[in-house]
Amino acid sequence: EELRIGLVGTGAIGRTHIERINNTLQGGKVVACADANIDFCKSVAEKYGIKAYEKGEDMIASDDIDAVVVTTLDPFHEQYVMAAIKAGKYVFCEKPLAPEADACKRIVEAEMAAGKQLVQVGFMRRYDPGYGQLKKAIDSGKYGLPLMLHCVHRNYDAPGFTTSMPVENSMIHEIDVLRWLLGENYKTAEVVFPKTTRNAEGELRDPQIMYLTTESGVRIDVESFVNCRYGYDVRCEVVCEEGCINLPEPANAMIRTNDSRVTPICHDWSERFPEAYNIEFQSWINACKEGRVDGPSAWDGYVGQVTAKAASKARDTQTVVEIHYDEMPDFYKK
Ligand code: ISE
């Protein structure tokens, strides 16, 4: 039987998820959507032939829905994830689980009180085949232990970004995927400001470089440049004791034209990571139907936001900040 999914938040990413679930993937169907902007919500619902709700909570509580996808603006994630937990339904929440670590902790506590894991966070880079290759190479042990990671995360542009968002909304991806790659937590965070681009809006400091160290002493640098104005560029180089592993880029034909050699690159995340999103959602649908959560958990969402909070403090105070996590409850141990 098909998993009947209700999606709350019909912005750009929400609509790409409706399309992928209803047109590309198997075993699930988005049958309803909700958005505070009801007129827009209705136009989306009409386009996909599904039901429209003004209130996300009403849709989530409805008997016509088995599982929930949350793709609202970040500050509204918590309220809909909580509503799904209350209804005892599986919920996929786009990253970040919530902008604040405290809100993530409330979600973790509500889920534990419900007695069953229901929440998955949309850290889709774990499903990207390229990061999968990095993990396999690291875990093989053939190249020795990782010592240093050099990472780049550039967006063409980022309308509305404020100085806190490169850490909390953008580099949160590296915070999650690198912790998953290395299999350890972080110990310290620092954020420095290079010279700011003239393309930064208002008070935004862009680019930023975040430094992390892990418990075992691995040193990581991540450059975030959200107005790089040439395309979308995500890089990761893992320097090990006897080898250096690089994240593969999508292959594109090289074209000779206008006295130049040109190899196109992606413009944004939707072009760069479509496979990751497809694999992520297919796994989520399958797991929901089998009655389990096997992707990034609410605990991973919480750990990510504690790390981001430390990095934000480091950025705002221009100091090195130590990171402390609560002990992982048995509930989340696999
Ligand atoms: C955005 O929300 C994403 O998730 C993208 O993957 C990331 O590249 C971008 O910086 C974020 O704003």
XYZ file of C-alpha atoms and ligand atoms in Angstrom:
346
model
C 0.000 0.000 0.000
C 1.110 3.511 -0.769
C 2.340 5.723 2.057
C 0.028 8.753 2.115
C 2.141 11.816 2.763
C 1.136 15.342 3.806
C 3.640 18.115 3.121
C 3.677 21.381 5.025
C 5.436 24.363 3.419
C 4.964 24.662 -0.336
C 8.076 26.744 -1.090
C 10.701 25.780 -3.659
C 12.139 22.737 -1.909
C 8.696 21.512 -0.867
C 7.535 21.519 -4.461
C 10.628 19.640 -5.684
C 9.891 16.999 -3.032
C 6.249 16.665 -4.163
C 7.480 16.128 -7.718
C 10.133 13.596 -6.819
C 7.807 11.581 -4.552
C 4.848 11.627 -6.950
C 6.692 11.317 -10.274
C 10.024 9.598 -9.693
C 9.934 7.477 -6.546
C 7.897 4.448 -5.581
C 5.680 3.460 -2.688
C 4.513 6.868 -1.506
C 2.358 9.738 -2.645
C 1.988 13.302 -1.436
C -1.807 13.496 -1.137
C -2.099 16.856 0.623
C -0.177 20.036 1.266
C -0.496 22.889 3.727
C 0.810 26.414 3.764
C -0.036 29.562 5.696
C -0.265 31.272 2.306
C -3.486 29.481 1.423
C -3.924 30.972 -2.055
C -0.508 29.806 -3.126
C -1.072 26.465 -1.385
C -4.270 25.956 -3.360
C -2.505 26.663 -6.650
C 0.170 24.065 -5.774
C -2.505 21.561 -4.720
C -4.371 22.092 -7.958
C -1.236 21.604 -10.037
C -0.544 18.215 -8.426
C -4.158 17.168 -7.949
C -3.909 16.974 -4.153
C -5.767 18.444 -1.184
C -4.921 21.880 0.276
C -4.982 22.832 3.970
C -4.441 26.241 5.493
C -3.413 24.829 8.867
C -0.566 22.305 8.891
C -1.814 20.897 12.202
C -5.204 20.001 10.677
C -3.548 18.122 7.830
C -1.146 16.311 10.169
C -3.996 15.163 12.436
C -6.123 13.975 9.516
C -6.805 10.246 9.060
C -6.003 10.643 5.373
C -2.303 11.120 6.146
C 0.180 8.411 7.231
C 3.389 10.471 7.312
C 4.515 14.102 7.188
C 7.150 16.121 5.328
C 8.086 19.526 6.802
C 9.556 22.051 4.349
C 8.516 25.354 5.905
C 10.910 28.165 6.800
C 13.373 27.003 9.471
C 11.750 28.740 12.492
C 8.452 26.870 11.874
C 9.915 23.349 11.720
C 9.517 22.709 15.442
C 5.767 23.281 15.632
C 4.972 20.844 12.795
C 7.446 18.179 13.897
C 5.838 18.380 17.345
C 2.374 18.027 15.797
C 3.517 14.903 13.921
C 4.978 13.377 17.084
C 1.697 14.129 18.862
C -0.190 12.348 16.074
C 2.250 9.399 16.265
C 3.237 9.814 12.598
C 6.609 9.514 10.912
C 7.960 12.923 9.991
C 10.699 13.964 7.614
C 11.910 17.470 8.476
C 14.177 19.436 6.170
C 17.440 20.593 7.701
C 18.007 22.231 10.108
C 15.686 20.404 12.518
C 15.222 23.831 14.142
C 17.443 26.916 14.138
C 17.990 26.720 17.908
C 19.608 23.845 19.814
C 17.008 24.247 22.588
C 14.180 23.650 20.129
C 15.956 20.492 18.873
C 16.231 19.322 22.472
C 12.493 19.815 22.965
C 11.854 17.667 19.895
C 14.204 14.944 21.186
C 12.404 14.982 24.541
C 8.955 14.811 22.939
C 10.020 11.903 20.757
C 11.454 10.004 23.718
C 8.251 10.662 25.669
C 6.278 9.236 22.735
C 8.419 6.105 23.148
C 9.158 5.610 19.469
C 11.543 7.127 16.937
C 9.501 9.073 14.381
C 11.719 11.919 13.194
C 14.203 12.001 10.309
C 16.200 15.144 9.474
C 16.935 16.083 5.847
C 20.703 15.862 5.964
C 20.758 14.526 2.425
C 24.490 14.699 1.845
C 24.782 11.372 3.694
C 22.938 9.886 0.704
C 25.075 11.546 -1.976
C 27.010 8.837 -3.833
C 30.153 11.019 -3.783
C 30.186 11.366 0.020
C 29.416 7.636 0.126
C 32.657 7.014 -1.762
C 34.573 9.189 0.708
C 33.123 7.239 3.624
C 33.959 3.900 2.040
C 37.534 4.980 1.356
C 38.010 6.311 4.908
C 36.424 3.264 6.535
C 38.573 0.894 4.457
C 41.577 2.104 6.481
C 43.774 1.715 3.376
C 44.967 5.309 3.510
C 45.488 5.532 7.243
C 43.608 7.887 9.548
C 42.155 11.221 8.402
C 44.192 14.130 9.762
C 42.819 17.232 8.030
C 39.734 18.115 5.990
C 39.591 21.077 3.621
C 36.052 21.924 2.554
C 34.364 24.544 0.396
C 30.642 25.397 0.289
C 29.831 28.148 -2.201
C 26.402 29.348 -3.333
C 25.831 31.574 -6.343
C 23.681 33.887 -4.235
C 21.702 33.854 -1.003
C 18.920 36.436 -0.889
C 17.955 37.445 2.637
C 20.970 35.838 4.294
C 22.147 37.312 7.587
C 25.555 36.766 9.199
C 24.339 33.809 11.331
C 22.967 31.835 8.359
C 26.199 30.613 6.729
C 26.746 28.512 9.886
C 23.152 27.689 10.805
C 21.633 27.107 7.380
C 24.532 26.390 5.020
C 27.586 24.907 6.812
C 25.194 22.870 8.973
C 25.474 20.408 6.060
C 29.222 20.034 6.609
C 28.701 19.880 10.378
C 26.466 16.847 9.887
C 28.126 15.057 6.993
C 31.695 15.393 8.299
C 30.700 14.065 11.716
C 29.078 11.118 9.910
C 32.163 10.650 7.694
C 34.604 10.669 10.600
C 32.367 8.902 13.118
C 33.225 11.290 15.947
C 31.972 14.460 17.611
C 33.552 17.877 17.569
C 35.573 19.513 20.340
C 36.085 23.144 19.325
C 34.768 25.694 16.831
C 36.057 28.987 15.507
C 34.807 31.270 12.722
C 36.856 33.956 11.004
C 35.828 36.677 8.551
C 37.883 37.222 5.425
C 37.360 40.456 3.518
C 33.636 40.871 2.735
C 32.407 40.721 -0.863
C 30.670 43.750 -2.312
C 27.854 41.343 -3.267
C 26.854 40.757 0.378
C 23.457 42.259 1.247
C 23.228 44.725 4.143
C 25.218 43.710 7.212
C 25.986 40.175 5.994
C 29.582 39.037 6.495
C 30.411 36.836 3.520
C 32.628 34.801 3.076
C 33.257 33.095 6.427
C 35.646 30.298 7.353
C 34.688 27.842 10.087
C 37.352 25.772 11.839
C 36.371 22.638 13.741
C 38.448 20.121 15.664
C 37.181 16.657 16.499
C 37.597 14.671 19.711
C 40.569 12.791 18.238
C 42.204 16.001 16.948
C 41.240 16.036 13.258
C 41.375 19.641 12.035
C 38.682 20.857 9.606
C 38.318 24.090 7.669
C 35.110 24.950 5.806
C 34.867 28.012 3.591
C 31.336 29.335 3.170
C 30.894 31.895 0.400
C 27.185 32.333 -0.229
C 27.468 35.069 -2.887
C 30.319 33.627 -4.929
C 28.586 34.670 -8.201
C 29.950 31.928 -10.411
C 27.873 28.855 -9.541
C 27.402 26.188 -6.869
C 30.575 24.595 -5.619
C 30.898 21.986 -2.888
C 34.302 20.444 -2.225
C 35.737 18.155 0.381
C 39.296 16.920 0.596
C 40.208 14.383 3.263
C 43.942 14.272 3.924
C 44.885 10.930 5.475
C 48.220 9.504 6.651
C 48.939 7.787 3.343
C 46.448 9.183 0.864
C 44.242 12.120 0.031
C 40.586 11.582 -0.919
C 38.547 14.121 -2.903
C 34.776 14.423 -3.266
C 33.891 13.673 -6.919
C 32.059 16.357 -8.867
C 29.220 15.603 -11.285
C 30.683 14.847 -14.703
C 29.946 17.323 -17.481
C 31.178 17.426 -21.071
C 34.045 19.828 -21.701
C 33.293 22.151 -24.606
C 35.809 24.113 -26.677
C 34.223 27.424 -27.653
C 35.149 31.100 -28.039
C 38.882 30.419 -27.711
C 38.193 28.646 -24.367
C 37.642 25.254 -22.803
C 34.397 25.266 -20.808
C 33.091 22.595 -18.443
C 29.744 23.673 -16.983
C 29.176 23.386 -13.230
C 25.888 23.374 -11.298
C 24.034 26.549 -10.413
C 22.470 25.455 -7.138
C 21.812 22.582 -4.708
C 18.876 21.241 -6.710
C 21.146 20.599 -9.702
C 24.075 19.365 -7.622
C 22.335 16.839 -5.348
C 19.264 15.365 -7.136
C 20.407 11.765 -6.633
C 21.045 12.374 -2.949
C 17.478 13.662 -2.520
C 15.975 10.776 -4.487
C 17.888 8.124 -2.532
C 17.108 9.892 0.742
C 13.339 10.018 0.124
C 13.106 6.500 -1.290
C 14.868 5.183 1.843
C 12.571 7.238 4.061
C 9.405 5.956 2.351
C 10.644 2.358 2.574
C 11.599 2.739 6.245
C 8.252 4.343 7.174
C 6.438 1.407 5.624
C 8.634 -1.018 7.513
C 8.001 0.929 10.731
C 11.419 2.371 11.490
C 13.672 5.425 11.127
C 17.079 4.670 9.662
C 18.274 8.078 8.456
C 19.649 11.059 10.392
C 17.675 11.203 13.635
C 16.355 13.985 15.843
C 19.489 13.362 17.917
C 21.661 14.083 14.871
C 19.594 17.237 14.350
C 20.240 18.232 17.954
C 23.981 17.537 17.799
C 24.205 19.547 14.587
C 22.515 22.535 16.168
C 24.626 22.373 19.365
C 27.683 22.488 17.120
C 26.218 25.350 15.095
C 25.416 27.223 18.300
C 29.029 26.908 19.453
C 30.254 28.044 16.044
C 27.842 30.998 16.179
C 29.140 31.977 19.592
C 32.698 31.641 18.276
C 31.782 33.871 15.340
C 30.049 36.516 17.470
C 32.799 36.646 20.105
C 35.705 35.958 17.726
C 37.078 33.325 20.090
C 37.616 29.552 20.020
C 34.625 27.875 21.687
C 34.607 24.408 23.256
C 31.655 22.211 22.348
C 29.804 20.108 24.905
C 27.065 17.640 24.018
C 24.670 15.866 26.329
C 25.235 12.121 26.614
C 23.448 10.267 23.792
C 20.380 8.532 25.289
C 20.117 4.733 24.779
C 16.923 5.478 22.853
C 19.031 6.729 19.917
C 21.743 4.052 20.019
C 21.501 1.743 17.015
C 20.313 25.708 1.584
O 19.319 25.790 2.533
C 20.768 24.312 1.381
O 20.369 23.393 2.041
C 21.848 24.150 0.372
O 22.245 22.823 0.248
C 23.011 24.998 0.761
O 24.011 24.948 -0.232
C 22.595 26.441 0.973
O 23.694 27.202 1.401
C 21.487 26.548 2.006
O 21.089 27.879 2.143
